[in-house]
PDB file of C-alpha atoms in Angstrom:
ATOM      1  CA  UNK A 800       0.000   0.000   0.000  1.00 50.00           C
ATOM      2  CA  UNK A 801       1.265   3.465  -0.904  1.00 55.00           C
ATOM      3  CA  UNK A 802       2.642   5.655   1.860  1.00 60.00           C
ATOM      4  CA  UNK A 803       0.390   8.663   2.413  1.00 66.00           C
ATOM      5  CA  UNK A 804       1.944   9.881   5.630  1.00 73.00           C
ATOM      6  CA  UNK A 805       0.932  13.517   6.126  1.00 80.00           C
ATOM      7  CA  UNK A 806       3.324  15.862   4.371  1.00 84.00           C
ATOM      8  CA  UNK A 807       3.621  19.618   4.155  1.00 87.00           C
ATOM      9  CA  UNK A 808       1.991  20.076   0.750  1.00 90.00           C
ATOM     10  CA  UNK A 809      -0.085  17.983  -1.660  1.00 92.00           C
ATOM     11  CA  UNK A 810      -1.021  18.498  -5.331  1.00 93.00           C
ATOM     12  CA  UNK A 811      -3.554  17.175  -7.836  1.00 95.00           C
ATOM     13  CA  UNK A 812      -1.497  14.044  -8.460  1.00 93.00           C
ATOM     14  CA  UNK A 813      -1.684  13.183  -4.763  1.00 93.00           C
ATOM     15  CA  UNK A 814      -5.475  13.628  -4.822  1.00 95.00           C
ATOM     16  CA  UNK A 815      -5.816  11.344  -7.834  1.00 95.00           C
ATOM     17  CA  UNK A 816      -3.584   8.722  -6.203  1.00 94.00           C
ATOM     18  CA  UNK A 817      -5.602   8.843  -2.982  1.00 94.00           C
ATOM     19  CA  UNK A 818      -8.873   8.438  -4.869  1.00 96.00           C
ATOM     20  CA  UNK A 819      -7.422   5.513  -6.834  1.00 96.00           C
ATOM     21  CA  UNK A 820      -6.451   3.873  -3.561  1.00 95.00           C
ATOM     22  CA  UNK A 821      -9.868   4.461  -1.998  1.00 95.00           C
ATOM     23  CA  UNK A 822     -11.540   2.819  -5.013  1.00 96.00           C
ATOM     24  CA  UNK A 823      -9.112  -0.129  -5.074  1.00 95.00           C
ATOM     25  CA  UNK A 824     -10.344  -3.644  -4.141  1.00 94.00           C
ATOM     26  CA  UNK A 825      -8.720  -3.323  -0.711  1.00 92.00           C
ATOM     27  CA  UNK A 826      -9.722   0.341  -0.324  1.00 93.00           C
ATOM     28  CA  UNK A 827     -12.682   1.979   1.390  1.00 94.00           C
ATOM     29  CA  UNK A 828     -15.940  -0.068   1.183  1.00 95.00           C
ATOM     30  CA  UNK A 829     -18.099   3.062   0.888  1.00 96.00           C
ATOM     31  CA  UNK A 830     -16.001   4.675  -1.849  1.00 97.00           C
ATOM     32  CA  UNK A 831     -15.897   1.423  -3.831  1.00 96.00           C
ATOM     33  CA  UNK A 832     -19.697   1.203  -3.867  1.00 96.00           C
ATOM     34  CA  UNK A 833     -20.304   4.668  -5.326  1.00 97.00           C
ATOM     35  CA  UNK A 834     -21.454   5.351  -8.881  1.00 97.00           C
ATOM     36  CA  UNK A 835     -21.954   8.506 -10.927  1.00 97.00           C
ATOM     37  CA  UNK A 836     -25.625   8.516  -9.932  1.00 96.00           C
ATOM     38  CA  UNK A 837     -25.107   7.769  -6.240  1.00 97.00           C
ATOM     39  CA  UNK A 838     -22.844  10.815  -5.729  1.00 96.00           C
ATOM     40  CA  UNK A 839     -24.686  13.106  -8.157  1.00 94.00           C
ATOM     41  CA  UNK A 840     -26.412  14.988  -5.323  1.00 92.00           C
ATOM     42  CA  UNK A 841     -23.105  15.312  -3.461  1.00 95.00           C
ATOM     43  CA  UNK A 842     -21.655  17.218  -6.403  1.00 94.00           C
ATOM     44  CA  UNK A 843     -24.579  19.649  -6.435  1.00 91.00           C
ATOM     45  CA  UNK A 844     -24.388  20.210  -2.678  1.00 93.00           C
ATOM     46  CA  UNK A 845     -20.635  20.877  -2.757  1.00 95.00           C
ATOM     47  CA  UNK A 846     -21.056  23.532  -5.454  1.00 94.00           C
ATOM     48  CA  UNK A 847     -23.738  25.306  -3.424  1.00 91.00           C
ATOM     49  CA  UNK A 848     -21.600  25.143  -0.291  1.00 95.00           C
ATOM     50  CA  UNK A 849     -18.759  26.794  -2.221  1.00 95.00           C
ATOM     51  CA  UNK A 850     -21.203  29.493  -3.361  1.00 92.00           C
ATOM     52  CA  UNK A 851     -22.008  30.145   0.284  1.00 91.00           C
ATOM     53  CA  UNK A 852     -18.307  30.727   0.868  1.00 95.00           C
ATOM     54  CA  UNK A 853     -18.423  33.352  -1.889  1.00 94.00           C
ATOM     55  CA  UNK A 854     -21.460  35.027  -0.321  1.00 90.00           C
ATOM     56  CA  UNK A 855     -19.792  35.082   3.095  1.00 93.00           C
ATOM     57  CA  UNK A 856     -16.496  36.269   1.571  1.00 96.00           C
ATOM     58  CA  UNK A 857     -14.838  33.533   3.623  1.00 97.00           C
ATOM     59  CA  UNK A 858     -11.563  32.530   1.943  1.00 97.00           C
ATOM     60  CA  UNK A 859     -10.951  29.602   4.289  1.00 97.00           C
ATOM     61  CA  UNK A 860     -14.397  28.183   3.570  1.00 96.00           C
ATOM     62  CA  UNK A 861     -13.935  28.754  -0.166  1.00 97.00           C
ATOM     63  CA  UNK A 862     -10.667  26.816  -0.161  1.00 97.00           C
ATOM     64  CA  UNK A 863     -12.274  23.948   1.730  1.00 97.00           C
ATOM     65  CA  UNK A 864     -15.356  23.788  -0.473  1.00 97.00           C
ATOM     66  CA  UNK A 865     -13.386  24.113  -3.707  1.00 97.00           C
ATOM     67  CA  UNK A 866     -11.424  21.117  -2.484  1.00 97.00           C
ATOM     68  CA  UNK A 867     -14.683  19.225  -2.025  1.00 97.00           C
ATOM     69  CA  UNK A 868     -15.778  20.215  -5.541  1.00 97.00           C
ATOM     70  CA  UNK A 869     -12.434  19.065  -6.960  1.00 97.00           C
ATOM     71  CA  UNK A 870     -12.809  15.795  -5.057  1.00 97.00           C
ATOM     72  CA  UNK A 871     -16.102  15.208  -6.855  1.00 97.00           C
ATOM     73  CA  UNK A 872     -14.421  15.808 -10.236  1.00 98.00           C
ATOM     74  CA  UNK A 873     -11.639  13.355  -9.420  1.00 98.00           C
ATOM     75  CA  UNK A 874     -14.157  10.864  -8.000  1.00 98.00           C
ATOM     76  CA  UNK A 875     -16.210  10.848 -11.212  1.00 98.00           C
ATOM     77  CA  UNK A 876     -13.052  10.654 -13.336  1.00 98.00           C
ATOM     78  CA  UNK A 877     -11.833   7.612 -11.375  1.00 97.00           C
ATOM     79  CA  UNK A 878     -15.192   5.844 -11.715  1.00 97.00           C
ATOM     80  CA  UNK A 879     -15.205   6.453 -15.476  1.00 98.00           C
ATOM     81  CA  UNK A 880     -11.564   5.398 -15.819  1.00 97.00           C
ATOM     82  CA  UNK A 881     -12.311   2.048 -14.193  1.00 96.00           C
ATOM     83  CA  UNK A 882     -14.917   1.408 -16.899  1.00 94.00           C
ATOM     84  CA  UNK A 883     -12.538   2.520 -19.661  1.00 96.00           C
ATOM     85  CA  UNK A 884     -14.793   5.445 -20.625  1.00 97.00           C
ATOM     86  CA  UNK A 885     -12.613   8.492 -19.882  1.00 97.00           C
ATOM     87  CA  UNK A 886     -10.103   9.713 -17.302  1.00 96.00           C
ATOM     88  CA  UNK A 887      -8.931  12.936 -15.666  1.00 97.00           C
ATOM     89  CA  UNK A 888      -6.567  13.748 -18.539  1.00 96.00           C
ATOM     90  CA  UNK A 889      -9.507  13.621 -20.970  1.00 97.00           C
ATOM     91  CA  UNK A 890     -11.279  16.206 -18.799  1.00 97.00           C
ATOM     92  CA  UNK A 891      -8.324  18.597 -18.675  1.00 96.00           C
ATOM     93  CA  UNK A 892      -7.623  18.060 -22.374  1.00 97.00           C
ATOM     94  CA  UNK A 893     -11.209  18.864 -23.277  1.00 95.00           C
ATOM     95  CA  UNK A 894     -11.492  22.047 -21.235  1.00 95.00           C
ATOM     96  CA  UNK A 895      -8.114  23.367 -22.429  1.00 95.00           C
ATOM     97  CA  UNK A 896      -9.100  22.844 -26.063  1.00 94.00           C
ATOM     98  CA  UNK A 897     -12.483  24.486 -25.448  1.00 90.00           C
ATOM     99  CA  UNK A 898     -10.866  27.574 -23.894  1.00 91.00           C
ATOM    100  CA  UNK A 899      -8.396  27.922 -26.757  1.00 92.00           C
ATOM    101  CA  UNK A 900     -11.046  27.504 -29.471  1.00 88.00           C
ATOM    102  CA  UNK A 901     -13.491  29.910 -27.805  1.00 86.00           C
ATOM    103  CA  UNK A 902     -10.878  32.633 -27.249  1.00 88.00           C
ATOM    104  CA  UNK A 903      -9.648  33.257 -30.804  1.00 87.00           C
ATOM    105  CA  UNK A 904      -8.943  36.887 -29.836  1.00 85.00           C
ATOM    106  CA  UNK A 905      -6.294  35.542 -27.426  1.00 82.00           C
ATOM    107  CA  UNK A 906      -5.031  32.323 -29.041  1.00 87.00           C
ATOM    108  CA  UNK A 907      -5.878  33.086 -32.678  1.00 81.00           C
ATOM    109  CA  UNK A 908      -5.858  35.980 -35.084  1.00 77.00           C
ATOM    110  CA  UNK A 909      -9.288  37.422 -34.353  1.00 79.00           C
ATOM    111  CA  UNK A 910      -9.364  41.174 -33.801  1.00 80.00           C
ATOM    112  CA  UNK A 911     -12.242  42.450 -31.691  1.00 76.00           C
ATOM    113  CA  UNK A 912     -14.001  45.625 -32.816  1.00 76.00           C
ATOM    114  CA  UNK A 913     -14.792  46.948 -29.342  1.00 78.00           C
ATOM    115  CA  UNK A 914     -12.486  44.766 -27.234  1.00 70.00           C
ATOM    116  CA  UNK A 915     -15.309  44.622 -24.692  1.00 77.00           C
ATOM    117  CA  UNK A 916     -16.753  41.806 -22.598  1.00 81.00           C
ATOM    118  CA  UNK A 917     -20.095  41.863 -24.458  1.00 77.00           C
ATOM    119  CA  UNK A 918     -18.396  41.221 -27.790  1.00 78.00           C
ATOM    120  CA  UNK A 919     -16.337  38.418 -26.258  1.00 75.00           C
ATOM    121  CA  UNK A 920     -19.496  36.793 -24.858  1.00 75.00           C
ATOM    122  CA  UNK A 921     -21.330  37.055 -28.191  1.00 74.00           C
ATOM    123  CA  UNK A 922     -18.366  35.507 -29.984  1.00 73.00           C
ATOM    124  CA  UNK A 923     -18.172  32.743 -27.360  1.00 72.00           C
ATOM    125  CA  UNK A 924     -21.825  31.839 -27.929  1.00 72.00           C
ATOM    126  CA  UNK A 925     -21.409  31.827 -31.704  1.00 74.00           C
ATOM    127  CA  UNK A 926     -18.422  29.473 -31.505  1.00 76.00           C
ATOM    128  CA  UNK A 927     -20.248  27.352 -28.927  1.00 73.00           C
ATOM    129  CA  UNK A 928     -23.189  26.866 -31.301  1.00 70.00           C
ATOM    130  CA  UNK A 929     -20.836  25.969 -34.127  1.00 74.00           C
ATOM    131  CA  UNK A 930     -18.846  23.416 -32.115  1.00 74.00           C
ATOM    132  CA  UNK A 931     -22.035  21.843 -30.764  1.00 70.00           C
ATOM    133  CA  UNK A 932     -23.417  21.733 -34.325  1.00 70.00           C
ATOM    134  CA  UNK A 933     -26.587  23.568 -33.330  1.00 70.00           C
ATOM    135  CA  UNK A 934     -28.239  24.496 -36.626  1.00 73.00           C
ATOM    136  CA  UNK A 935     -31.474  26.027 -35.302  1.00 82.00           C
ATOM    137  CA  UNK A 936     -32.309  28.497 -32.564  1.00 84.00           C
ATOM    138  CA  UNK A 937     -34.613  25.907 -31.001  1.00 89.00           C
ATOM    139  CA  UNK A 938     -31.690  23.537 -30.546  1.00 85.00           C
ATOM    140  CA  UNK A 939     -29.915  26.108 -28.391  1.00 84.00           C
ATOM    141  CA  UNK A 940     -32.959  26.270 -26.099  1.00 91.00           C
ATOM    142  CA  UNK A 941     -33.301  22.490 -25.894  1.00 90.00           C
ATOM    143  CA  UNK A 942     -29.580  22.278 -25.057  1.00 86.00           C
ATOM    144  CA  UNK A 943     -30.075  24.128 -21.743  1.00 88.00           C
ATOM    145  CA  UNK A 944     -29.614  21.429 -19.102  1.00 89.00           C
ATOM    146  CA  UNK A 945     -32.874  20.233 -17.567  1.00 91.00           C
ATOM    147  CA  UNK A 946     -30.982  19.422 -14.368  1.00 87.00           C
ATOM    148  CA  UNK A 947     -30.451  23.138 -13.654  1.00 87.00           C
ATOM    149  CA  UNK A 948     -32.528  24.732 -10.888  1.00 89.00           C
ATOM    150  CA  UNK A 949     -35.863  25.642 -12.495  1.00 93.00           C
ATOM    151  CA  UNK A 950     -35.455  29.419 -12.076  1.00 94.00           C
ATOM    152  CA  UNK A 951     -31.970  29.331 -13.585  1.00 91.00           C
ATOM    153  CA  UNK A 952     -33.059  27.145 -16.496  1.00 94.00           C
ATOM    154  CA  UNK A 953     -36.013  29.437 -17.250  1.00 96.00           C
ATOM    155  CA  UNK A 954     -33.725  32.469 -17.247  1.00 95.00           C
ATOM    156  CA  UNK A 955     -31.248  30.835 -19.628  1.00 92.00           C
ATOM    157  CA  UNK A 956     -33.958  29.661 -22.009  1.00 95.00           C
ATOM    158  CA  UNK A 957     -35.511  33.146 -22.072  1.00 96.00           C
ATOM    159  CA  UNK A 958     -32.114  34.734 -22.628  1.00 92.00           C
ATOM    160  CA  UNK A 959     -31.407  32.524 -25.629  1.00 89.00           C
ATOM    161  CA  UNK A 960     -34.830  33.255 -27.086  1.00 93.00           C
ATOM    162  CA  UNK A 961     -34.178  36.986 -26.605  1.00 92.00           C
ATOM    163  CA  UNK A 962     -31.081  36.797 -28.830  1.00 86.00           C
ATOM    164  CA  UNK A 963     -33.294  36.214 -31.853  1.00 88.00           C
ATOM    165  CA  UNK A 964     -35.906  38.828 -30.928  1.00 91.00           C
ATOM    166  CA  UNK A 965     -38.390  36.680 -28.967  1.00 92.00           C
ATOM    167  CA  UNK A 966     -38.594  39.108 -26.071  1.00 94.00           C
ATOM    168  CA  UNK A 967     -40.234  42.258 -24.788  1.00 95.00           C
ATOM    169  CA  UNK A 968     -38.224  45.467 -25.017  1.00 93.00           C
ATOM    170  CA  UNK A 969     -39.005  46.676 -21.467  1.00 95.00           C
ATOM    171  CA  UNK A 970     -40.193  45.511 -18.052  1.00 96.00           C
ATOM    172  CA  UNK A 971     -43.642  47.146 -18.280  1.00 97.00           C
ATOM    173  CA  UNK A 972     -45.188  44.724 -20.814  1.00 96.00           C
ATOM    174  CA  UNK A 973     -43.755  41.823 -18.825  1.00 97.00           C
ATOM    175  CA  UNK A 974     -45.564  43.187 -15.764  1.00 97.00           C
ATOM    176  CA  UNK A 975     -48.766  43.316 -17.813  1.00 97.00           C
ATOM    177  CA  UNK A 976     -48.182  39.700 -18.814  1.00 97.00           C
ATOM    178  CA  UNK A 977     -47.648  38.765 -15.169  1.00 97.00           C
ATOM    179  CA  UNK A 978     -50.987  40.339 -14.256  1.00 97.00           C
ATOM    180  CA  UNK A 979     -52.626  38.375 -17.078  1.00 97.00           C
ATOM    181  CA  UNK A 980     -51.055  35.111 -15.912  1.00 97.00           C
ATOM    182  CA  UNK A 981     -52.116  35.825 -12.323  1.00 97.00           C
ATOM    183  CA  UNK A 982     -55.713  36.301 -13.453  1.00 97.00           C
ATOM    184  CA  UNK A 983     -55.568  33.020 -15.360  1.00 97.00           C
ATOM    185  CA  UNK A 984     -54.264  31.308 -12.215  1.00 98.00           C
ATOM    186  CA  UNK A 985     -57.180  32.776 -10.239  1.00 97.00           C
ATOM    187  CA  UNK A 986     -59.581  31.406 -12.875  1.00 97.00           C
ATOM    188  CA  UNK A 987     -57.918  27.990 -12.617  1.00 97.00           C
ATOM    189  CA  UNK A 988     -58.342  28.038  -8.845  1.00 97.00           C
ATOM    190  CA  UNK A 989     -62.024  28.701  -9.469  1.00 96.00           C
ATOM    191  CA  UNK A 990     -62.202  25.551 -11.562  1.00 96.00           C
ATOM    192  CA  UNK A 991     -61.709  27.127 -15.000  1.00 94.00           C
ATOM    193  CA  UNK A 992     -58.277  25.823 -15.916  1.00 94.00           C
ATOM    194  CA  UNK A 993     -55.187  23.802 -15.049  1.00 96.00           C
ATOM    195  CA  UNK A 994     -53.773  25.132 -11.764  1.00 97.00           C
ATOM    196  CA  UNK A 995     -50.434  23.342 -12.238  1.00 97.00           C
ATOM    197  CA  UNK A 996     -49.878  24.824 -15.697  1.00 97.00           C
ATOM    198  CA  UNK A 997     -51.063  28.304 -14.763  1.00 97.00           C
ATOM    199  CA  UNK A 998     -48.857  28.433 -11.673  1.00 97.00           C
ATOM    200  CA  UNK A 999     -45.911  27.423 -13.868  1.00 97.00           C
ATOM    201  CA  UNK A1000     -46.731  30.260 -16.274  1.00 97.00           C
ATOM    202  CA  UNK A1001     -46.782  32.738 -13.383  1.00 98.00           C
ATOM    203  CA  UNK A1002     -43.377  31.582 -12.164  1.00 97.00           C
ATOM    204  CA  UNK A1003     -41.943  31.637 -15.700  1.00 97.00           C
ATOM    205  CA  UNK A1004     -43.192  35.197 -16.182  1.00 97.00           C
ATOM    206  CA  UNK A1005     -41.761  36.276 -12.818  1.00 97.00           C
ATOM    207  CA  UNK A1006     -38.356  35.040 -14.015  1.00 97.00           C
ATOM    208  CA  UNK A1007     -38.821  37.023 -17.219  1.00 97.00           C
ATOM    209  CA  UNK A1008     -39.586  40.149 -15.204  1.00 97.00           C
ATOM    210  CA  UNK A1009     -36.505  39.593 -13.033  1.00 97.00           C
ATOM    211  CA  UNK A1010     -34.382  39.264 -16.174  1.00 96.00           C
ATOM    212  CA  UNK A1011     -35.660  42.576 -17.542  1.00 97.00           C
ATOM    213  CA  UNK A1012     -34.983  44.224 -14.189  1.00 97.00           C
ATOM    214  CA  UNK A1013     -31.467  42.724 -14.280  1.00 94.00           C
ATOM    215  CA  UNK A1014     -32.131  40.913 -11.014  1.00 95.00           C
ATOM    216  CA  UNK A1015     -31.013  37.317 -10.463  1.00 93.00           C
ATOM    217  CA  UNK A1016     -34.255  35.477  -9.581  1.00 94.00           C
ATOM    218  CA  UNK A1017     -32.369  32.883  -7.533  1.00 89.00           C
ATOM    219  CA  UNK A1018     -30.740  35.620  -5.455  1.00 90.00           C
ATOM    220  CA  UNK A1019     -34.022  37.525  -5.096  1.00 94.00           C
ATOM    221  CA  UNK A1020     -35.833  34.413  -3.865  1.00 94.00           C
ATOM    222  CA  UNK A1021     -32.974  33.568  -1.525  1.00 91.00           C
ATOM    223  CA  UNK A1022     -33.126  37.068  -0.043  1.00 93.00           C
ATOM    224  CA  UNK A1023     -36.910  36.786   0.366  1.00 95.00           C
ATOM    225  CA  UNK A1024     -36.495  33.441   2.126  1.00 96.00           C
ATOM    226  CA  UNK A1025     -33.893  34.973   4.436  1.00 94.00           C
ATOM    227  CA  UNK A1026     -36.285  37.832   5.251  1.00 95.00           C
ATOM    228  CA  UNK A1027     -39.077  35.377   5.988  1.00 96.00           C
ATOM    229  CA  UNK A1028     -36.803  33.343   8.260  1.00 97.00           C
ATOM    230  CA  UNK A1029     -35.677  36.444  10.155  1.00 96.00           C
ATOM    231  CA  UNK A1030     -39.237  37.713  10.608  1.00 96.00           C
ATOM    232  CA  UNK A1031     -40.411  34.265  11.691  1.00 96.00           C
ATOM    233  CA  UNK A1032     -37.710  34.206  14.364  1.00 96.00           C
ATOM    234  CA  UNK A1033     -38.810  37.660  15.546  1.00 96.00           C
ATOM    235  CA  UNK A1034     -42.465  36.600  15.700  1.00 96.00           C
ATOM    236  CA  UNK A1035     -41.517  33.514  17.677  1.00 96.00           C
ATOM    237  CA  UNK A1036     -39.566  35.734  20.087  1.00 95.00           C
ATOM    238  CA  UNK A1037     -42.610  38.020  20.483  1.00 94.00           C
ATOM    239  CA  UNK A1038     -44.781  35.021  21.296  1.00 95.00           C
ATOM    240  CA  UNK A1039     -42.292  33.933  23.934  1.00 95.00           C
ATOM    241  CA  UNK A1040     -42.270  37.432  25.435  1.00 95.00           C
ATOM    242  CA  UNK A1041     -46.099  37.429  25.650  1.00 94.00           C
ATOM    243  CA  UNK A1042     -46.210  33.892  27.014  1.00 95.00           C
ATOM    244  CA  UNK A1043     -48.117  32.694  23.945  1.00 95.00           C
ATOM    245  CA  UNK A1044     -47.830  29.222  22.465  1.00 95.00           C
ATOM    246  CA  UNK A1045     -47.021  29.881  18.805  1.00 94.00           C
ATOM    247  CA  UNK A1046     -48.796  26.713  17.652  1.00 94.00           C
ATOM    248  CA  UNK A1047     -52.122  27.742  19.206  1.00 94.00           C
ATOM    249  CA  UNK A1048     -51.847  31.530  18.882  1.00 93.00           C
ATOM    250  CA  UNK A1049     -53.850  31.649  15.658  1.00 95.00           C
ATOM    251  CA  UNK A1050     -53.065  33.447  12.409  1.00 95.00           C
ATOM    252  CA  UNK A1051     -54.561  36.845  13.418  1.00 95.00           C
ATOM    253  CA  UNK A1052     -52.183  37.074  16.388  1.00 95.00           C
ATOM    254  CA  UNK A1053     -49.194  35.906  14.354  1.00 96.00           C
ATOM    255  CA  UNK A1054     -50.070  38.343  11.550  1.00 95.00           C
ATOM    256  CA  UNK A1055     -50.256  41.176  14.087  1.00 95.00           C
ATOM    257  CA  UNK A1056     -46.779  40.367  15.385  1.00 95.00           C
ATOM    258  CA  UNK A1057     -45.556  39.941  11.776  1.00 95.00           C
ATOM    259  CA  UNK A1058     -46.730  43.436  10.814  1.00 95.00           C
ATOM    260  CA  UNK A1059     -45.073  44.897  13.919  1.00 93.00           C
ATOM    261  CA  UNK A1060     -41.793  43.200  12.993  1.00 94.00           C
ATOM    262  CA  UNK A1061     -41.985  44.606   9.449  1.00 93.00           C
ATOM    263  CA  UNK A1062     -42.553  48.115  10.814  1.00 91.00           C
ATOM    264  CA  UNK A1063     -39.446  47.884  12.974  1.00 89.00           C
ATOM    265  CA  UNK A1064     -37.440  46.930   9.879  1.00 84.00           C
ATOM    266  CA  UNK A1065     -38.534  50.108   8.110  1.00 70.00           C
TER     267      UNK A1065
END
């Protein structure tokens, strides 16, 4: 067995060797049992935990969580390598080639007209469509991963549709559309339509409005959830101060405390 006595500094080769050892026949039983599907959720969770490090501006947490993300990459590469499908070098080879091909203004002879980020992004998307052999605009929409969070996927699909003119030119008509969709949802609740579909249309339109307002819908919803959590904690504290059991207080009492909490925020 390889000697992995703690040393002062490790690199990517050490990580790959450790993962290979963990997946070996005499390695860790849990690691040996894992598949791409069984650790799929782990990958998602690690990415979100790294994002929290960004939000907190916590370098130590970011380093730790990036390590966990990298572990997931190496884990999946090792699983695939065992099946003879691909390995870590295929991953690094692929991303390096992609970066070179999609930055012709750096690695090729392309001269940018404005030398701005917007032009770079537009050029990136054009090359991306060419390399993925997407011949129609619809194909670019279908290519948006269905595994993305629903709000993020909706935003990306709308953004790609907007590139070919399928979009409103301001937020006001989107707000009108939202009002229309809300009325249709109300009709559905009254038995005159499909509630599931109409609720989806409302959410899709809300994302569209957020896009026109240049607000990230995921971040806006996260902030709203944080506000709700904070106000809930304050209401619970008020109940404790008044000697009231929150479970039996009733909605009118809780709403009263809720409104008082909101006023203190303002």
